[in-house]
Short mmCIF file of C-alpha atoms in Angstrom, two decimals:
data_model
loop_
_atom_site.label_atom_id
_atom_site.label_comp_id
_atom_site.label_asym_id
_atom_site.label_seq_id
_atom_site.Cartn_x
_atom_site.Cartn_y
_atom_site.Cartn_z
CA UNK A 213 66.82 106.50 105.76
CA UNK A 214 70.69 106.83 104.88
CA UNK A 215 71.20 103.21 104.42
CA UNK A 216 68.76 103.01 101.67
CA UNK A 217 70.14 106.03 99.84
CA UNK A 218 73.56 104.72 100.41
CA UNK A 219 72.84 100.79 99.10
CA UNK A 220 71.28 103.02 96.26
CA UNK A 221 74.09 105.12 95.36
CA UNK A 222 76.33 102.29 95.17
CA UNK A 223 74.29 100.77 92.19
CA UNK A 224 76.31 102.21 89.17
CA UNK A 225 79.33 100.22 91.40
CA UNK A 226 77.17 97.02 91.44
CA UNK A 227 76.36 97.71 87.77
CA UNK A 228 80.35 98.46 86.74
CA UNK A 229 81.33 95.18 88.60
CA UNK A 230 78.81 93.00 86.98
CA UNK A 231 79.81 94.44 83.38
CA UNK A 232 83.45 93.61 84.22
CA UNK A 233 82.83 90.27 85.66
CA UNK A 234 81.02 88.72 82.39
CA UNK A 235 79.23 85.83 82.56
CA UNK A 236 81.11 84.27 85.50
CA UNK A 237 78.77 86.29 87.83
CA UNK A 238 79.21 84.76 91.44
CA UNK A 239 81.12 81.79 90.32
CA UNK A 240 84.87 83.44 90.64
CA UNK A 241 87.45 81.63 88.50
CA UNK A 242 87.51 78.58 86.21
CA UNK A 243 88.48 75.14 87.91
CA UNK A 244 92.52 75.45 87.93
CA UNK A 245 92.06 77.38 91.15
CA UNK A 246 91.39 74.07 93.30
CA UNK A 247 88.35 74.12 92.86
CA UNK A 248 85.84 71.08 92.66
CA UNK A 249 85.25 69.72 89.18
CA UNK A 250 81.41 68.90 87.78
CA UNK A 251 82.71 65.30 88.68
CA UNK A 252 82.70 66.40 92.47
CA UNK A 253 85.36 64.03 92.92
CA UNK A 254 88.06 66.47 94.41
CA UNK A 255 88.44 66.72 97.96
CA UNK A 256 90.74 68.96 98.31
CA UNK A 257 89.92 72.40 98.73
CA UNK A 258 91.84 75.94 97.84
CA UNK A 259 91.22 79.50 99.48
CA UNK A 260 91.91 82.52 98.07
CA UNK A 261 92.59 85.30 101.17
CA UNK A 262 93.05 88.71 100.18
CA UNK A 263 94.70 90.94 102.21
CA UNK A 264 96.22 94.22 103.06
CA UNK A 265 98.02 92.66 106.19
CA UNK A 266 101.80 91.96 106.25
CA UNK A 267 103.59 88.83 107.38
CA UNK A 268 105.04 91.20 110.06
CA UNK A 269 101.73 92.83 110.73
CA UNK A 270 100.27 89.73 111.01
CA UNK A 271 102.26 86.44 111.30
CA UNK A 272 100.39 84.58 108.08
CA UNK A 273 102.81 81.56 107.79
CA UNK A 274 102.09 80.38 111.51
CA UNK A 275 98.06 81.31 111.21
CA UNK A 276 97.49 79.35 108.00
CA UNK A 277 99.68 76.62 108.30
CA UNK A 278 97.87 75.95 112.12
CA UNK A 279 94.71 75.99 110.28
CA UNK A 280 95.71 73.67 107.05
CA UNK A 281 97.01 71.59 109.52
CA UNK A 282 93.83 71.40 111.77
CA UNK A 283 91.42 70.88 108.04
CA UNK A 284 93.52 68.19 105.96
CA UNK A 285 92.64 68.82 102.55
CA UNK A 286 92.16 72.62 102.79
CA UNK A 287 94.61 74.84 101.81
CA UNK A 288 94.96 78.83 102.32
CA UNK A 289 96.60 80.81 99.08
CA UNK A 290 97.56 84.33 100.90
CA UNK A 291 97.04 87.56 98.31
CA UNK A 292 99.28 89.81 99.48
CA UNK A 293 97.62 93.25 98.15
CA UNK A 294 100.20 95.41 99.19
CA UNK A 295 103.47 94.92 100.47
CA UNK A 296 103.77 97.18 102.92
CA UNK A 297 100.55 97.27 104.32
CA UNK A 298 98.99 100.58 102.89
CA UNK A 299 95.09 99.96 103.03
CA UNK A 300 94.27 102.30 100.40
CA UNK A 301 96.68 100.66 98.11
CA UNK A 302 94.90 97.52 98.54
CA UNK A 303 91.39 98.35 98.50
CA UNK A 304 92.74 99.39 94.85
CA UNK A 305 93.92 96.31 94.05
CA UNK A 306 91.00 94.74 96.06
CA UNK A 307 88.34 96.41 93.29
CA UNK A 308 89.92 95.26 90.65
CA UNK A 309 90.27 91.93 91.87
CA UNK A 310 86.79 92.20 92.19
CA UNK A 311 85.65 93.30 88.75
CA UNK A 312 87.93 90.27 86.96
CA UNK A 313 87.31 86.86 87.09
CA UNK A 314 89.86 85.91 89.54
CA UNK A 315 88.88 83.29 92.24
CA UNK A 316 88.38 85.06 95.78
CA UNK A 317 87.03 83.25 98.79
CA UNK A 318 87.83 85.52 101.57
CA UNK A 319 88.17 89.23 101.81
CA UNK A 320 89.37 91.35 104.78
CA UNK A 321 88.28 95.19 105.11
CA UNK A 322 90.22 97.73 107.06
CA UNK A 323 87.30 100.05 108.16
CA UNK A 324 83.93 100.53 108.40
CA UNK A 325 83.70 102.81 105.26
CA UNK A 326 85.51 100.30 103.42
CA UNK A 327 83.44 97.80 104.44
CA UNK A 328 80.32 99.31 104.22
CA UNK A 329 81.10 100.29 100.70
CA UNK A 330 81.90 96.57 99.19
CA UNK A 331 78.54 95.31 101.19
CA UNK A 332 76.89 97.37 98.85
CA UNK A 333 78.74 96.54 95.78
CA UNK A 334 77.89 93.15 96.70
CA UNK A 335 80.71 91.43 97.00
CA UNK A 336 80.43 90.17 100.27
CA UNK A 337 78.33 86.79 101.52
CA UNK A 338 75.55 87.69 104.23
CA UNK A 339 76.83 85.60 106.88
CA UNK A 340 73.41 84.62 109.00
CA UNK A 341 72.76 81.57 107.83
CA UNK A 342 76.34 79.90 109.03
CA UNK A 343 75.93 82.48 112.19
CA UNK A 344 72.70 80.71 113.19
CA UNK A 345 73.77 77.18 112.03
CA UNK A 346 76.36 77.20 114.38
CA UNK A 347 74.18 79.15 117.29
CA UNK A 348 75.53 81.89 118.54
CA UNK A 349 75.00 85.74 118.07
CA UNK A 350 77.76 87.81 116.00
CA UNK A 351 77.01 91.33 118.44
CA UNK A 352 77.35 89.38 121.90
CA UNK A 353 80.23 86.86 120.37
CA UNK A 354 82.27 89.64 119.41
CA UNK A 355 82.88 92.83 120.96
CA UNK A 356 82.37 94.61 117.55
CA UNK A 357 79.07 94.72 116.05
CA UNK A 358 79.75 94.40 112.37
CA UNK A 359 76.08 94.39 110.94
CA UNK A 360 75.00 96.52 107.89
CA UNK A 361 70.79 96.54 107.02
CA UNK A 362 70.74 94.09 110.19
CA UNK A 363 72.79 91.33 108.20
CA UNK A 364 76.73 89.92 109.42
CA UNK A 365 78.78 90.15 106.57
CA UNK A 366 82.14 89.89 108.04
CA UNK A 367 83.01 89.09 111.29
CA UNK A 368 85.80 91.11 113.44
CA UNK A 369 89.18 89.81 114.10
CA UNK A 370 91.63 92.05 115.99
CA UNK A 371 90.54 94.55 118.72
CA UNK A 372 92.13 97.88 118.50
CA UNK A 373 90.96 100.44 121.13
CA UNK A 374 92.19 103.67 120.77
CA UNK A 375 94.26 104.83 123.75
CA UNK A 376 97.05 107.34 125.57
CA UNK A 377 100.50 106.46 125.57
CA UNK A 378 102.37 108.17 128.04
CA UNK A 379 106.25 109.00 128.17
CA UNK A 380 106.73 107.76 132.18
CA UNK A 381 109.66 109.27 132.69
CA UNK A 382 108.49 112.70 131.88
CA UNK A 383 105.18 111.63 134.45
CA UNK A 384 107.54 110.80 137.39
CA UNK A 385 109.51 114.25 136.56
CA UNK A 386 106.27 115.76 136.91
CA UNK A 387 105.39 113.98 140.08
CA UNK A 388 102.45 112.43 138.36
CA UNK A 389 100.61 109.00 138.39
CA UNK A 390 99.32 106.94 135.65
CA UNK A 391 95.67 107.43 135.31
CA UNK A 392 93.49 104.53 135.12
CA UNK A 393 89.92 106.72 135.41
CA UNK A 394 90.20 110.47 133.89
CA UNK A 395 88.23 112.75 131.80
CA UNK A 396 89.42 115.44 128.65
CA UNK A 397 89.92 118.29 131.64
CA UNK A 398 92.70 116.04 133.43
CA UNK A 399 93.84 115.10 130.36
CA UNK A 400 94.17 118.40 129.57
CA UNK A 401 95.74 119.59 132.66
CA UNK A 402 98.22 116.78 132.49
CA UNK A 403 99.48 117.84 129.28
CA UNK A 404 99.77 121.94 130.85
CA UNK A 405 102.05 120.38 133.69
CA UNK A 406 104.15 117.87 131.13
CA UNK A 407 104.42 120.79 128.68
CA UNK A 408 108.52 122.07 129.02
CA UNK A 409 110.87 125.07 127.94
CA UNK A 410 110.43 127.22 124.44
CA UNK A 411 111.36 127.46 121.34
CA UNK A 412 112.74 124.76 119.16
CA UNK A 413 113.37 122.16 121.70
CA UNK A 414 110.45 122.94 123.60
CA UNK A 415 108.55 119.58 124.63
CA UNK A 416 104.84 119.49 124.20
CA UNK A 417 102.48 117.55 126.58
CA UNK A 418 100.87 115.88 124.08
CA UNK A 419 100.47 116.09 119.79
CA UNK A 420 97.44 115.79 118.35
CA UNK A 421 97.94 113.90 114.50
CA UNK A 422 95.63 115.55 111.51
CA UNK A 423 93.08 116.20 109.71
CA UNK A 424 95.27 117.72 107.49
CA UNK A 425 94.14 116.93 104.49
CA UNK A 426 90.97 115.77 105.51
CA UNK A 427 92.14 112.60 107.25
CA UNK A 428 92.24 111.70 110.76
CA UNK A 429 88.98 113.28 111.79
CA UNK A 430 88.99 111.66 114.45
CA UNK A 431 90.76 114.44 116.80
CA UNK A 432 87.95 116.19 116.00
CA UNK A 433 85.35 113.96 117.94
CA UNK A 434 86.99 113.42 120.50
CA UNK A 435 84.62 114.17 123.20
CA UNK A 436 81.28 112.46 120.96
CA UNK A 437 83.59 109.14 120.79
CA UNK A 438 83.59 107.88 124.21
CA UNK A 439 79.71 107.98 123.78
CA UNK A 440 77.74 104.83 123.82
CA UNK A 441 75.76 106.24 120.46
CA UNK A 442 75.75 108.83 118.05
CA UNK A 443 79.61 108.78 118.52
CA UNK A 444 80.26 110.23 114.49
CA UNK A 445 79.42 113.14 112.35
CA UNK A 446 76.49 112.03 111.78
CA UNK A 447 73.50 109.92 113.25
CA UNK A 448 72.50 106.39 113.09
CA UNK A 449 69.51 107.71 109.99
CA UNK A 450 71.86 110.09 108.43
CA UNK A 451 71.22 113.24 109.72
CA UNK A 452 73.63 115.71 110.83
CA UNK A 453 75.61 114.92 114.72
CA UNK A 454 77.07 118.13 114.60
CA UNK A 455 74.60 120.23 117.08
CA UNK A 456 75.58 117.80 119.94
CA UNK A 457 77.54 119.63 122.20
CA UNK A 458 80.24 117.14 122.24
CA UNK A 459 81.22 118.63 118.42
CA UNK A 460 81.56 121.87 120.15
CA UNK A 461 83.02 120.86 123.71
CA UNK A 462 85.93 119.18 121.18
CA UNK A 463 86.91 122.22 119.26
CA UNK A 464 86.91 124.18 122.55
CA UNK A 465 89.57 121.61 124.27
CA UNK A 466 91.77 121.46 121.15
CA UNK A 467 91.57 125.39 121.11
CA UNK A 468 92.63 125.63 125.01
CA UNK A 469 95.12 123.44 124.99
CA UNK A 470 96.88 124.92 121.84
CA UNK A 471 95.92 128.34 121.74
CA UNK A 472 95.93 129.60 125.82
CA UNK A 473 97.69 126.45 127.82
CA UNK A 474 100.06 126.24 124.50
CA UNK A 475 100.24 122.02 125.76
CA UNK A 476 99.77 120.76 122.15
CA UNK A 477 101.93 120.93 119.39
CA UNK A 478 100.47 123.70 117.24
CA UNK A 479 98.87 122.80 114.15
CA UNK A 480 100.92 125.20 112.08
CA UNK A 481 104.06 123.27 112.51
CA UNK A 482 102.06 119.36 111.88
CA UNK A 483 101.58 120.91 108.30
CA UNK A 484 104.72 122.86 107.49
CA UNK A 485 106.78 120.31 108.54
CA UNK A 486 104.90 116.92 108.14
CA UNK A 487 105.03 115.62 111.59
CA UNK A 488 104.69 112.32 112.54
CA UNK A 489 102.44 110.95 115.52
CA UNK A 490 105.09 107.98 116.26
CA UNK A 491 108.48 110.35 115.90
CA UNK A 492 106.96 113.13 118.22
CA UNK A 493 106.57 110.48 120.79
CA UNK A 494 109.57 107.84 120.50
CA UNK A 495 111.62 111.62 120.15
CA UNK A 496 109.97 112.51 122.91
CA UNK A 497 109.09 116.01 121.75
CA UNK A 498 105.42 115.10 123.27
CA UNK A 499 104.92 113.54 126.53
CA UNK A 500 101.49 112.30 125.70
CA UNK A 501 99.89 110.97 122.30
CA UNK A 502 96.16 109.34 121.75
CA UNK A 503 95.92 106.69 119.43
CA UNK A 504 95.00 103.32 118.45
CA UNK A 505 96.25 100.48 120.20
CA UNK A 506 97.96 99.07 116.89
CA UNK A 507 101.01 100.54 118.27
CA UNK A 508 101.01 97.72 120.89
CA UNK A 509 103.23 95.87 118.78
CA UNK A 510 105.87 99.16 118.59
CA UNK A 511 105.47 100.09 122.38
CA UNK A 512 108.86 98.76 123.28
CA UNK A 513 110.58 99.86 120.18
CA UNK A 514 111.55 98.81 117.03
CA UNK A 515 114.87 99.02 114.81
CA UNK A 516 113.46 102.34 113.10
CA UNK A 517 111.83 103.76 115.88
CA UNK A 518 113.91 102.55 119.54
CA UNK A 519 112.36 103.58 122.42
CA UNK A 520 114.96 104.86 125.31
CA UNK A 521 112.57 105.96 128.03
CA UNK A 522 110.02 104.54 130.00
CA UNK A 523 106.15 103.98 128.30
CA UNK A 524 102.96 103.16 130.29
CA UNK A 525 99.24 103.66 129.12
CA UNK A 526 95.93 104.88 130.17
CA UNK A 527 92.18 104.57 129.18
CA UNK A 528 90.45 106.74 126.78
CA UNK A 529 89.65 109.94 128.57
CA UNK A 530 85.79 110.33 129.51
CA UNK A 531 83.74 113.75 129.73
CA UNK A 532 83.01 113.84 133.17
CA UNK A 533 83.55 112.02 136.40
CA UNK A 534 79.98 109.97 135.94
CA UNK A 535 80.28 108.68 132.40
CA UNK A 536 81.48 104.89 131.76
CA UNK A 537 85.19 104.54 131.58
CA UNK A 538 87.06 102.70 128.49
CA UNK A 539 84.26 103.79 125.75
CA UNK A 540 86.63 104.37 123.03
CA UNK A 541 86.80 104.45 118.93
CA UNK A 542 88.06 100.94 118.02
CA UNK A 543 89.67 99.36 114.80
CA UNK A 544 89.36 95.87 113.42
CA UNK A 545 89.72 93.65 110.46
CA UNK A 546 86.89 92.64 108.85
CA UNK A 547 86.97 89.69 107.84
CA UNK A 548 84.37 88.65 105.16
CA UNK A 549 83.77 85.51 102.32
CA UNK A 550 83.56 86.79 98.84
CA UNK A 551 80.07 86.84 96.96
CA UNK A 552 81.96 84.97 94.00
CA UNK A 553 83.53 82.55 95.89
CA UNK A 554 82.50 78.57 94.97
CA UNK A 555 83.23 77.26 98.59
CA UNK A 556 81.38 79.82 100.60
CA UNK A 557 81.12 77.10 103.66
CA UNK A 558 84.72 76.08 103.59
CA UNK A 559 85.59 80.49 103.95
CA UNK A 560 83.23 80.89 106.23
CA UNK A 561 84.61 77.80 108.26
CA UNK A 562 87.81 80.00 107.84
CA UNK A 563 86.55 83.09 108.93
CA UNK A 564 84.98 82.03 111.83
CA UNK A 565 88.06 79.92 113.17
CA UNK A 566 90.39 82.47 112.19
CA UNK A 567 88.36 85.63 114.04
CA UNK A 568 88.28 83.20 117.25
CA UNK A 569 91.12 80.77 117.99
CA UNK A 570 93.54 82.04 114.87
CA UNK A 571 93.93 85.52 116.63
CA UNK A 572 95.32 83.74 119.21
CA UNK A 573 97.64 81.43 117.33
CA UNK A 574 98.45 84.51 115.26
CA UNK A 575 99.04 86.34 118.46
CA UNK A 576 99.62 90.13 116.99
CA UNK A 577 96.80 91.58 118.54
CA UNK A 578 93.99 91.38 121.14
CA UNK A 579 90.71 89.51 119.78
CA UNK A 580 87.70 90.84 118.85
CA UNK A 581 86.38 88.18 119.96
CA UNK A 582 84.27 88.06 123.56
CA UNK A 583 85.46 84.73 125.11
CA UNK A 584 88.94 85.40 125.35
CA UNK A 585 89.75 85.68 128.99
CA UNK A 586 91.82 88.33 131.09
CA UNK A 587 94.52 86.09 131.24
CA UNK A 588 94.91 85.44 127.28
CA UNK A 589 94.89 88.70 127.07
CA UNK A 590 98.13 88.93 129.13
CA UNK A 591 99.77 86.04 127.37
CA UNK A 592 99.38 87.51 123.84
CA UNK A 593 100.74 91.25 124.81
CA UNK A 594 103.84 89.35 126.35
CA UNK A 595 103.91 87.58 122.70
CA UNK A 596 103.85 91.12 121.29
CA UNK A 597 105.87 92.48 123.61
CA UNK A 598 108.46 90.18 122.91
CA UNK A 599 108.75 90.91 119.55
CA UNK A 600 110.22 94.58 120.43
CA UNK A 601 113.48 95.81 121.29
CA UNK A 602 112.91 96.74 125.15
CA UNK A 603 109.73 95.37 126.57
CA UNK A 604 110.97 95.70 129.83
CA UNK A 605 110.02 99.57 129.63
CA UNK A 606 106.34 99.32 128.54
CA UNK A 607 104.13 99.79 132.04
CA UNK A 608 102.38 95.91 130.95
CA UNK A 609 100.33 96.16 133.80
CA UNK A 610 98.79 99.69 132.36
CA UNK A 611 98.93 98.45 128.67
CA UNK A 612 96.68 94.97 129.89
CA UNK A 613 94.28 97.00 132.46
CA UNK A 614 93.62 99.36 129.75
CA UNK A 615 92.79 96.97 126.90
CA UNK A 616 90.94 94.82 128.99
CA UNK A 617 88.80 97.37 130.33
CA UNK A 618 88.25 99.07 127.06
CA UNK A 619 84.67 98.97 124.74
CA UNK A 620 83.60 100.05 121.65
CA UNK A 621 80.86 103.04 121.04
CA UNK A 622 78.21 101.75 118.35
CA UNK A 623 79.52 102.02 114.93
CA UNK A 624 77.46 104.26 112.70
CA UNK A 625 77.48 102.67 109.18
CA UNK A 626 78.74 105.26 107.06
CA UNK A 627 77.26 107.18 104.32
CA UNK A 628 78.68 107.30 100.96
CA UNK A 629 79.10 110.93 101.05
CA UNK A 630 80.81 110.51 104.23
CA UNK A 631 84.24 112.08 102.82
CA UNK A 632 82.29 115.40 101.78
CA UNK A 633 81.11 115.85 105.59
CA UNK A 634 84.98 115.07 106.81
CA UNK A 635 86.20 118.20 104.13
CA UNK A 636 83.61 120.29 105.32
CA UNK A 637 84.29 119.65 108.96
CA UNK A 638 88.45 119.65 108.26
CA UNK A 639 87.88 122.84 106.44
CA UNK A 640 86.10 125.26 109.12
CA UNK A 641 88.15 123.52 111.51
CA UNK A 642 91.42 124.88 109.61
CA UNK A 643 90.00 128.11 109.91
CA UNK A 644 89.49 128.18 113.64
CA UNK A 645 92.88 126.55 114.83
CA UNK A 646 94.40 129.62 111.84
CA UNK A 647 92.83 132.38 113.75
CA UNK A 648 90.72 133.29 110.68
CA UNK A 649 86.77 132.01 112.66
CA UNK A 650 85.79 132.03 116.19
CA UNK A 651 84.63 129.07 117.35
CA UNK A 652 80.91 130.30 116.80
CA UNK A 653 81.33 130.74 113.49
CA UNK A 654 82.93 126.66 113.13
CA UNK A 655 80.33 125.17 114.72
CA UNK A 656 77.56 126.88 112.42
CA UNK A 657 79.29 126.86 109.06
CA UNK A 658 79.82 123.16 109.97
CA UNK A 659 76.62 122.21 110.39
CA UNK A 660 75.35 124.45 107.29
CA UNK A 661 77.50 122.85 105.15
CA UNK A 662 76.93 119.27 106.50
CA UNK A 663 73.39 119.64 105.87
CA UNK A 664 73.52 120.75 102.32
CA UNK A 665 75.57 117.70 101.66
CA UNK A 666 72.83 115.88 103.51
CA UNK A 667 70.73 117.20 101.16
CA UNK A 668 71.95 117.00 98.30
CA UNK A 669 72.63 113.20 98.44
CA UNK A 670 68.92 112.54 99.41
CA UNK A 671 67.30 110.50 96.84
#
């Protein structure tokens, strides 16, 4: 099975961490961290939360001091891993945290990948124990299933559903209504009818961001992500995803729309000149962009980026008229208490509060959590809103209905060779969006080369 070979390949990391660490093994730091002496006689209790999210991002002061004051005696340090949010920076930082003998209690993860990866270097407390203590299930509670080997070791705390914004304006121009129910074909024919004039100020109907570079492979799933299961590369037990016709049905529509209905900004001019997902839309050189709903907090503009025309949203396009709506690829936080840490009760007492009631006091993004009702929901978007420039041009009523009716597709753990498949895929796709493949040719070399990484990382 791929998770075995995957916990196995991550045992020189396990190995390399337990070197580094010393003798302090699990225990974290020495007792000037606020932690409890041999005596036992302190009460009070210090946290250790390391993070890649910003005090913008993610309104820290408020959250913690709402919890400190709700747990007298219990106080939250914030580790700020990188100032301006860059998750790769931190995960960095987050390693070598990891590998000293600094005190950490609490640990939040970015992606699954991430996540997946510091399960296995063991640096993250399986969570069951408190789960069934306090009686409830993690994969009903929460509308992200975050279990690895069928253990919780984080729970989820924001809910980021990918969407489409849509530049209104350009939609009444066009005589056109904001979809609530639509499939890739609509989609597709929406973005032929927004698409306007030639040359260097022609405006696209949409703009599709990456791979370049290998990243972003999600535009390249597009049609397997709104799928219940097997929405990735690859499969739930590690074998290749890439003969379901989804894979192919994807490369077709980005091919259409670019190539023949010339709707999408070509993929030529995202490399040579570095575009940007956010400037193509607030510049309105694309009518249409798909992306993650982290944007919610920029939909009405920001000092950088100001928005001067009208925005509304819509679901994550289906394949066909029959298939659920608002199955979509979804972000979250993960939100875990460190292996090491010497008050693994107090963090996950943390964890739990802040993935549930903290989102809300934080109020930056929509829950992960399943008991928040339709009407929260509406509260804490006008709280985002509010913090924009212009919130009176975001479409709310689109931007709530959408969220609300949004779900995530399974999440297949991923494999430790995971970035070799995304270079291989990236690569063959280069060469059929450059002319130099037909489409035949992608799909095959893509799933030749997948499966010799397959299996060459079998064990």
């Amino acid at each position: 099975m791929k998770r075995k070979r995957w916990l196995t390949g991550a045992a020189a990391g396990m190995l390399l961490i337990s070197l580094l660490s010393g003798c302090g093994g699990s225990s974290g730091g020495g007792e000037s961290e606020g932690t409890a002496g041999s005596s036992g006689s302190q009460d009070k209790v210090n946290l250790r939360l390391y993070t890649y999210g910003t005090e913008d991002a993610y309104n820290w002061s408020k959250t913690l001091k709402a919890y400190e004051d709700a747990n007298p005696g219990v106080t939250v340090e914030l580790v700020q891993l990188s100032e301006k949010g860059d998750t790769q920076e931190a995960s960095k930082k987050l390693d070598l945290e990891a590998a000293s003998s600094a005190q950490m209690d609490i640990l939040m993860f970015s992606d699954p990948a991430g996540y997946a990866q510091r399960v296995a270097l063991g640096m993250a407390e399986p969570l069951d124990d408190y789960i069934a203590k306090d009686g409830y299930k993690e994969e009903t509670d929460y509308k992200v299933d975050t279990r690895l080997n069928g253990k919780v070791y984080a729970l989820p705390g924001k809910f980021n559903p990918w969407y489409v914004l849509l530049n209104k304006d350009h939609l009444d121009e066009a005589g056109l209504s904001v979809p609530t129910d639509w499939t890739w074909d609509q989609f597709a024919d929406y973005a032929k009818k927004l698409t306007k004039g030639e040359g260097a100020s022609k405006r696209y109907g949409t703009y599709f961001h990456g791979p370049q570079g290998g990243g972003w492979l999600e535009f390249l799933k597009l049609k397997m992500e709104n799928q219940p299961e097997n929405s990735d590369f690859l499969k739930e037990d590690g074998s290749s995803n890439l003969d379901d016709p989804n894979f192919r049905a994807t490369l077709e529509l980005r091919l259409k729309m670019e190539k023949e209905d010339q709707s999408s900004v070509p993929y030529t001019d995202m490399i040579s000149q570095k575009l940007n997902y956010r400037t193509q839309f607030y510049n309105q050189s694309a009518s249409m962009i798909v992306i993650g709903s982290w944007m919610n907090s920029e939909l009405g503009g920001t000092d950088k980026v100001p928005l001067e025309f009208n925005v509304a949203v819509a679901p994550f396009p289906k394949n066909k008229e029959g298939d659920p709506t608002g199955i979509t690829p979804v972000t979250t936080d993960y939100v875990a208490v460190a292996a090491k840490s010497k008050h693994k009760e107090e963090a996950y007492k943390f964890v739990r509060w802040y993935t549930t009631e903290g989102q809300t006091v934080q109020g930056k993004n929509i829950p992960a959590w399943s008991q928040v009702k339709s009407d929260q929901v509406e509260q804490i978007i006008d709280t985002i809103l509010a913090g924009t420039k212009n919130p009176e041009k975001v479409d709310k009523k689109s931007l709530v209905d959408t969220l609300i009716a949004s779900k995530a597709s399974a999440i297949v753990p991923p494999a430790s060779y995971q970035a070799e498949v995304f270079k291989a895929v990236n690569e063959e796709y280069e060469k059929l969006i450059l002319g130099n493949q037909d489409i035949d040719a992608t799909v095959k070399n893509s799933q030749e080369r997948v499966n010799k990484i397959i299996e060459s990382n079998k064990k």
